[in-house]
Amino acid sequence: MTAKAHFGNPMIEQRNLARGKAVVRLDLGVIRVAGVDRLEWLHSMLTTDFKNLKPGQSREALLLNVQGHVEQVFHAFDDGEATTLIVPLDRVDALLKWLDRMMFRSKVTIEDVSAQWALFGSVAELEGVEASWVDPWPNLVLGGARYSTKVGADWSYREYLVPIAEADKFAAAHGEAGTDALEALRIAAWRPSLHEVDERTMPHEVDWMTTAVHLSKGCYRGQEAVAKTHNLGHPPRRLVFLHLDGSEHSLPNRGDEVWVMQPGGMRSERARGIITSVAQHYEQGPIGLALVQRGVPTEAELVIVSELGDIAASAEVIVPQDAGKAAGLARPNLLMGKRV
């Protein structure tokens, strides 16, 4: 059985999920990496610290391109014999090919074991069941950097690998909710995911530096761009949490444009951002996440331009305008020969 958006009543499912009375079946793939070099090998390619990964610990890691843009996110854990990577099911084949090309002389083996496992997610610890992967969000991991000065709604997410033959029994024992319920709770927790990623997303823009990047390690592709933006610059965009006007009983779509309202009720001359995630929350109503340009005023009134019409929105800051420039170095004025 594949993941379902809902089972007929998304709001009740969401409430049950939030209270630890349901789990969500996920369309995720599983890659097993074995061999004595596996941790050092993964450490050299991905953004987090794998060298010090101990059995039973969890990691979140990103694969970046040379410009520091996010290409993939991994949920990883190790059992002492192999490292398990949890990834979107539709990306398994491409990732296997990429990993195979990167093996060189490293003593590692990689295997797609997705067919052996069903994956479930919960936002509360299940009594008597040990989680396979525990989400570090919203806690700041060692070597990371948090830009946000506060956190969203409670979030204690974990994933469970269940033998495929036992999946239906596991679901029946814990109750099921659809993926819509999980998505609403994720958005309310300000938790970034691949939904926030386009071809130019940097970890800094969505506060992924909190859980998925170790700033004291090097080697991986995109590391120079990550360090430069964090220490000397500012991310060009920033993630915001949106409270959406629900009076029209409609939600915008992912990718809809975000505009700034000017005095007199006029829109800005051009779009200033895009919707990345949206949901109907069982307590907060219509909510969303959006990437907006860094310069958008934090108190600005926003409007989402949707095919269903304009939808007003107010924003809460997740990534502040002054994120980055952690080194506090003055910028050289090349005309005057001074630092400013």
Short mmCIF file of C-alpha atoms in Angstrom, two decimals:
data_model
loop_
_atom_site.label_atom_id
_atom_site.label_comp_id
_atom_site.label_asym_id
_atom_site.label_seq_id
_atom_site.Cartn_x
_atom_site.Cartn_y
_atom_site.Cartn_z
CA MET A 1 0.00 0.00 0.00
CA THR A 2 1.32 3.42 -0.94
CA ALA A 3 0.97 6.67 0.96
CA LYS A 4 -2.44 8.39 0.94
CA ALA A 5 -3.17 12.09 1.31
CA HIS A 6 -5.98 11.37 3.77
CA PHE A 7 -8.51 8.75 4.82
CA GLY A 8 -11.63 10.90 4.64
CA ASN A 9 -11.26 13.36 7.51
CA PRO A 10 -7.94 15.27 7.37
CA MET A 11 -8.63 17.43 10.44
CA ILE A 12 -9.36 14.49 12.73
CA GLU A 13 -6.37 12.63 11.30
CA GLN A 14 -4.20 15.65 11.98
CA ARG A 15 -5.38 15.90 15.56
CA ASN A 16 -4.78 12.18 16.11
CA LEU A 17 -1.31 12.44 14.62
CA ALA A 18 -0.44 15.43 16.80
CA ARG A 19 -1.55 13.52 19.90
CA GLY A 20 0.48 10.41 19.07
CA LYS A 21 -2.57 8.37 18.13
CA ALA A 22 -1.69 7.79 14.47
CA VAL A 23 1.20 7.18 12.11
CA VAL A 24 1.68 8.17 8.48
CA ARG A 25 2.74 5.76 5.75
CA LEU A 26 5.48 7.36 3.63
CA ASP A 27 6.65 6.91 0.04
CA LEU A 28 10.35 6.80 0.86
CA GLY A 29 13.22 4.70 -0.38
CA VAL A 30 16.00 3.03 1.58
CA ILE A 31 19.64 2.77 0.53
CA ARG A 32 22.05 0.63 2.57
CA VAL A 33 25.72 1.65 2.57
CA ALA A 34 28.13 -0.92 4.02
CA GLY A 35 31.91 -1.29 4.20
CA VAL A 36 34.68 -0.09 6.48
CA ASP A 37 35.03 3.26 4.65
CA ARG A 38 31.32 4.11 4.63
CA LEU A 39 31.31 6.87 7.27
CA GLU A 40 34.41 8.63 5.99
CA TRP A 41 33.10 8.32 2.43
CA LEU A 42 29.72 9.87 3.29
CA HIS A 43 31.48 12.52 5.39
CA SER A 44 33.45 13.64 2.33
CA MET A 45 30.37 14.17 0.15
CA LEU A 46 27.58 15.43 2.41
CA THR A 47 27.12 18.44 4.67
CA THR A 48 26.99 16.81 8.09
CA ASP A 49 29.40 14.95 10.37
CA PHE A 50 29.40 11.24 9.56
CA LYS A 51 32.85 10.45 10.97
CA ASN A 52 31.51 10.63 14.51
CA LEU A 53 28.17 8.93 13.82
CA LYS A 54 27.61 6.24 16.46
CA PRO A 55 25.18 3.30 16.24
CA GLY A 56 21.70 4.47 17.18
CA GLN A 57 22.34 8.12 16.36
CA SER A 58 20.56 10.01 13.57
CA ARG A 59 21.80 12.55 11.08
CA GLU A 60 20.23 14.86 8.53
CA ALA A 61 22.48 15.64 5.57
CA LEU A 62 22.31 17.59 2.33
CA LEU A 63 23.83 17.01 -1.07
CA LEU A 64 24.77 20.35 -2.67
CA ASN A 65 26.03 21.44 -6.05
CA VAL A 66 29.21 23.48 -6.40
CA GLN A 67 27.24 26.73 -5.98
CA GLY A 68 25.94 25.53 -2.59
CA HIS A 69 22.40 24.90 -3.84
CA VAL A 70 20.46 22.00 -2.33
CA GLU A 71 20.03 18.94 -4.55
CA GLN A 72 18.96 16.27 -2.05
CA VAL A 73 18.29 15.65 1.64
CA PHE A 74 19.15 12.40 3.44
CA HIS A 75 17.88 10.98 6.72
CA ALA A 76 20.68 8.72 7.96
CA PHE A 77 21.45 6.34 10.82
CA ASP A 78 24.05 3.66 11.45
CA ASP A 79 23.77 0.26 13.14
CA GLY A 80 27.47 -0.46 13.47
CA GLU A 81 27.59 -2.53 10.28
CA ALA A 82 25.94 -0.28 7.71
CA THR A 83 24.56 3.23 7.27
CA THR A 84 20.96 3.53 6.15
CA LEU A 85 19.95 6.48 3.97
CA ILE A 86 16.26 7.36 3.74
CA VAL A 87 15.41 9.33 0.60
CA PRO A 88 12.39 10.09 -1.61
CA LEU A 89 11.38 6.90 -3.40
CA ASP A 90 11.35 8.53 -6.83
CA ARG A 91 14.99 9.61 -6.44
CA VAL A 92 16.50 6.28 -5.42
CA ASP A 93 17.66 5.20 -8.89
CA ALA A 94 19.36 8.52 -9.66
CA LEU A 95 21.05 8.59 -6.25
CA LEU A 96 22.29 5.01 -6.62
CA LYS A 97 23.92 5.91 -9.93
CA TRP A 98 25.52 9.01 -8.43
CA LEU A 99 26.79 7.16 -5.37
CA ASP A 100 28.20 4.40 -7.56
CA ARG A 101 30.17 6.97 -9.58
CA MET A 102 31.61 8.44 -6.38
CA MET A 103 32.93 5.18 -4.94
CA PHE A 104 36.39 5.28 -6.59
CA ARG A 105 38.64 3.10 -4.39
CA SER A 106 36.60 3.44 -1.22
CA LYS A 107 35.71 0.16 0.50
CA VAL A 108 31.95 0.56 0.39
CA THR A 109 28.96 -1.23 -1.08
CA ILE A 110 25.59 0.31 -1.83
CA GLU A 111 22.27 -1.46 -2.16
CA ASP A 112 18.67 -0.44 -2.75
CA VAL A 113 16.68 -2.24 -0.04
CA SER A 114 13.47 -0.22 -0.47
CA ALA A 115 11.44 -3.32 -1.36
CA GLN A 116 12.21 -4.84 2.05
CA TRP A 117 10.81 -2.00 4.15
CA ALA A 118 7.72 0.09 4.71
CA LEU A 119 8.29 3.52 6.25
CA PHE A 120 6.06 5.29 8.72
CA GLY A 121 6.33 8.69 10.37
CA SER A 122 5.01 9.96 13.68
CA VAL A 123 5.29 13.19 15.63
CA ALA A 124 5.28 11.46 19.00
CA GLU A 125 7.23 8.56 20.44
CA LEU A 126 5.38 5.26 20.03
CA GLU A 127 5.29 3.22 23.21
CA GLY A 128 7.33 0.05 22.92
CA VAL A 129 8.62 0.83 19.42
CA GLU A 130 12.14 2.09 18.75
CA ALA A 131 12.39 4.72 16.03
CA SER A 132 14.84 4.14 13.20
CA TRP A 133 15.49 7.85 12.57
CA VAL A 134 14.85 10.71 15.01
CA ASP A 135 14.57 14.21 13.55
CA PRO A 136 16.95 16.70 15.22
CA TRP A 137 14.62 19.63 14.43
CA PRO A 138 14.19 22.09 16.09
CA ASN A 139 17.32 21.48 18.17
CA LEU A 140 20.61 23.00 17.07
CA VAL A 141 23.07 20.22 16.20
CA LEU A 142 26.77 20.31 16.98
CA GLY A 143 28.54 22.39 14.32
CA GLY A 144 25.34 23.99 13.07
CA ALA A 145 24.04 27.57 13.19
CA ARG A 146 20.52 28.75 13.92
CA TYR A 147 19.31 31.95 12.27
CA SER A 148 15.79 31.98 13.65
CA THR A 149 15.39 33.53 17.08
CA LYS A 150 12.36 31.38 17.94
CA VAL A 151 10.77 28.12 16.87
CA GLY A 152 7.41 27.12 15.48
CA ALA A 153 4.91 24.64 16.86
CA ASP A 154 6.02 21.53 18.75
CA TRP A 155 7.77 18.97 16.56
CA SER A 156 9.11 15.61 17.69
CA TYR A 157 9.21 13.72 14.42
CA ARG A 158 10.62 10.24 13.88
CA GLU A 159 10.60 7.58 11.17
CA TYR A 160 10.16 3.82 11.53
CA LEU A 161 11.42 1.12 9.18
CA VAL A 162 8.99 -1.80 9.36
CA PRO A 163 9.48 -5.10 7.49
CA ILE A 164 7.17 -4.97 4.50
CA ALA A 165 5.25 -8.08 5.58
CA GLU A 166 4.39 -6.42 8.91
CA ALA A 167 3.38 -3.01 7.54
CA ASP A 168 -0.41 -3.44 7.63
CA LYS A 169 -0.26 -4.87 11.14
CA PHE A 170 1.87 -1.94 12.30
CA ALA A 171 -0.56 0.58 10.76
CA ALA A 172 -3.57 -1.11 12.31
CA ALA A 173 -1.95 -1.19 15.73
CA HIS A 174 -1.16 2.53 15.78
CA GLY A 175 -3.88 4.04 13.59
CA GLU A 176 -3.27 5.82 10.30
CA ALA A 177 -3.33 9.42 9.16
CA GLY A 178 -2.69 10.72 5.67
CA THR A 179 0.29 12.70 4.44
CA ASP A 180 -1.80 15.91 4.44
CA ALA A 181 -1.91 15.72 8.24
CA LEU A 182 1.85 15.39 8.52
CA GLU A 183 2.41 18.22 6.06
CA ALA A 184 0.25 20.63 8.07
CA LEU A 185 2.12 19.84 11.29
CA ARG A 186 5.49 20.20 9.53
CA ILE A 187 4.59 23.64 8.19
CA ALA A 188 3.38 24.77 11.62
CA ALA A 189 6.74 23.66 13.06
CA TRP A 190 8.62 25.75 10.43
CA ARG A 191 10.44 22.57 9.46
CA PRO A 192 12.08 22.84 5.99
CA SER A 193 11.81 19.97 3.50
CA LEU A 194 12.41 19.38 -0.19
CA HIS A 195 9.14 21.28 -0.81
CA GLU A 196 11.11 24.44 -0.01
CA VAL A 197 13.78 23.61 -2.60
CA ASP A 198 14.09 24.96 -6.11
CA GLU A 199 17.14 25.08 -8.37
CA ARG A 200 18.79 27.89 -6.36
CA THR A 201 17.88 27.17 -2.73
CA MET A 202 20.75 27.46 -0.27
CA PRO A 203 20.58 25.87 3.21
CA HIS A 204 20.85 29.32 4.82
CA GLU A 205 17.61 30.51 3.21
CA VAL A 206 15.41 27.94 4.95
CA ASP A 207 17.31 27.65 8.28
CA TRP A 208 18.67 24.21 7.35
CA MET A 209 21.97 25.28 8.90
CA THR A 210 20.31 24.35 12.20
CA THR A 211 20.18 20.60 11.64
CA ALA A 212 21.85 19.58 8.38
CA VAL A 213 25.16 21.47 8.05
CA HIS A 214 28.37 21.16 10.09
CA LEU A 215 30.32 24.38 9.63
CA SER A 216 33.62 23.04 10.95
CA LYS A 217 34.06 20.35 8.32
CA GLY A 218 35.17 20.82 4.76
CA CYS A 219 35.65 18.64 1.68
CA TYR A 220 32.06 18.34 0.48
CA ARG A 221 30.86 19.88 -2.74
CA GLY A 222 29.46 23.38 -2.17
CA GLN A 223 31.27 23.88 1.15
CA GLU A 224 33.04 27.04 -0.01
CA ALA A 225 29.78 28.69 -1.03
CA VAL A 226 28.14 27.69 2.27
CA ALA A 227 30.99 29.13 4.35
CA LYS A 228 31.23 32.32 2.30
CA THR A 229 27.52 33.09 2.63
CA HIS A 230 27.46 32.28 6.34
CA ASN A 231 30.61 34.20 7.26
CA LEU A 232 30.74 37.10 4.80
CA GLY A 233 27.38 37.53 3.12
CA HIS A 234 23.64 37.11 3.51
CA PRO A 235 21.32 34.56 1.88
CA PRO A 236 19.48 36.25 -1.00
CA ARG A 237 16.11 34.90 0.13
CA ARG A 238 14.61 33.98 3.48
CA LEU A 239 11.90 31.60 4.66
CA VAL A 240 8.77 33.04 6.28
CA PHE A 241 5.76 31.44 7.93
CA LEU A 242 2.42 32.62 6.54
CA HIS A 243 -0.98 33.03 8.14
CA LEU A 244 -3.35 33.01 5.15
CA ASP A 245 -6.74 34.66 4.86
CA GLY A 246 -9.26 31.84 4.96
CA SER A 247 -12.40 33.86 4.24
CA GLU A 248 -12.63 32.51 0.68
CA HIS A 249 -12.15 28.90 1.84
CA SER A 250 -9.40 28.30 -0.70
CA LEU A 251 -5.68 27.65 -0.49
CA PRO A 252 -2.97 28.87 -2.85
CA ASN A 253 -0.77 26.40 -4.68
CA ARG A 254 2.90 25.69 -4.27
CA GLY A 255 4.72 28.03 -6.65
CA ASP A 256 2.15 30.83 -6.47
CA GLU A 257 3.75 34.27 -6.33
CA VAL A 258 4.03 36.42 -3.21
CA TRP A 259 3.59 40.18 -3.69
CA VAL A 260 3.99 43.07 -1.25
CA MET A 261 1.05 45.42 -0.71
CA GLN A 262 1.96 49.10 -1.04
CA PRO A 263 0.23 52.08 0.62
CA GLY A 264 -3.08 52.73 -1.09
CA GLY A 265 -3.74 49.05 -1.70
CA MET A 266 -1.47 48.68 -4.72
CA ARG A 267 0.77 45.67 -5.28
CA SER A 268 4.53 45.90 -5.57
CA GLU A 269 5.85 46.33 -9.12
CA ARG A 270 6.94 42.68 -9.24
CA ALA A 271 6.56 39.45 -7.29
CA ARG A 272 8.83 39.26 -4.24
CA GLY A 273 8.64 35.55 -3.45
CA ILE A 274 6.97 32.17 -3.96
CA ILE A 275 4.83 29.82 -1.90
CA THR A 276 6.74 26.61 -1.09
CA SER A 277 4.25 24.76 1.14
CA VAL A 278 0.63 25.25 2.15
CA ALA A 279 -1.91 23.42 4.33
CA GLN A 280 -5.07 23.71 6.38
CA HIS A 281 -4.07 23.32 10.04
CA TYR A 282 -6.58 21.87 12.49
CA GLU A 283 -5.98 24.72 14.98
CA GLN A 284 -4.26 27.56 13.10
CA GLY A 285 -6.34 27.43 9.91
CA PRO A 286 -4.73 28.06 6.50
CA ILE A 287 -0.95 28.35 6.82
CA GLY A 288 2.07 28.18 4.56
CA LEU A 289 5.77 28.66 4.05
CA ALA A 290 7.25 31.00 1.47
CA LEU A 291 10.65 32.08 0.23
CA VAL A 292 10.79 35.86 -0.14
CA GLN A 293 13.54 38.21 -1.16
CA ARG A 294 15.78 39.24 1.71
CA GLY A 295 14.80 42.90 1.37
CA VAL A 296 11.06 42.36 1.85
CA PRO A 297 10.17 44.35 5.00
CA THR A 298 9.45 42.08 7.95
CA GLU A 299 6.20 43.93 8.72
CA ALA A 300 4.98 44.04 5.12
CA GLU A 301 1.43 43.09 4.22
CA LEU A 302 1.57 40.34 1.62
CA VAL A 303 -0.78 38.99 -1.00
CA ILE A 304 -0.62 35.64 -2.75
CA VAL A 305 -1.62 35.76 -6.41
CA SER A 306 -3.46 32.50 -7.08
CA GLU A 307 -5.58 31.16 -9.90
CA LEU A 308 -8.44 31.33 -7.39
CA GLY A 309 -7.85 35.02 -6.75
CA ASP A 310 -5.73 37.15 -4.44
CA ILE A 311 -5.22 35.80 -0.91
CA ALA A 312 -4.01 38.14 1.85
CA ALA A 313 -1.26 36.90 4.16
CA SER A 314 0.72 38.02 7.17
CA ALA A 315 4.22 36.71 7.75
CA GLU A 316 6.26 35.63 10.76
CA VAL A 317 10.04 35.80 10.44
CA ILE A 318 11.85 32.47 10.34
CA VAL A 319 15.13 33.51 8.72
CA PRO A 320 15.85 37.16 9.61
CA GLN A 321 17.14 39.76 7.19
CA ASP A 322 20.53 39.89 8.90
CA ALA A 323 21.17 36.13 8.68
CA GLY A 324 24.76 35.36 7.73
CA LYS A 325 27.82 37.57 7.94
CA ALA A 326 28.76 35.65 11.08
CA ALA A 327 32.41 36.66 10.88
CA GLY A 328 31.46 40.32 11.33
CA LEU A 329 34.15 41.44 8.91
CA ALA A 330 33.98 44.88 7.36
CA ARG A 331 33.39 44.92 3.62
CA PRO A 332 36.24 46.53 1.64
CA ASN A 333 35.47 49.80 -0.12
CA LEU A 334 37.53 49.38 -3.27
CA LEU A 335 37.13 53.02 -4.26
CA MET A 336 38.33 54.57 -1.00
CA GLY A 337 40.79 51.91 0.12
CA LYS A 338 38.90 51.55 3.41
CA ARG A 339 36.73 48.95 5.08
CA VAL A 340 33.08 49.72 5.66
#
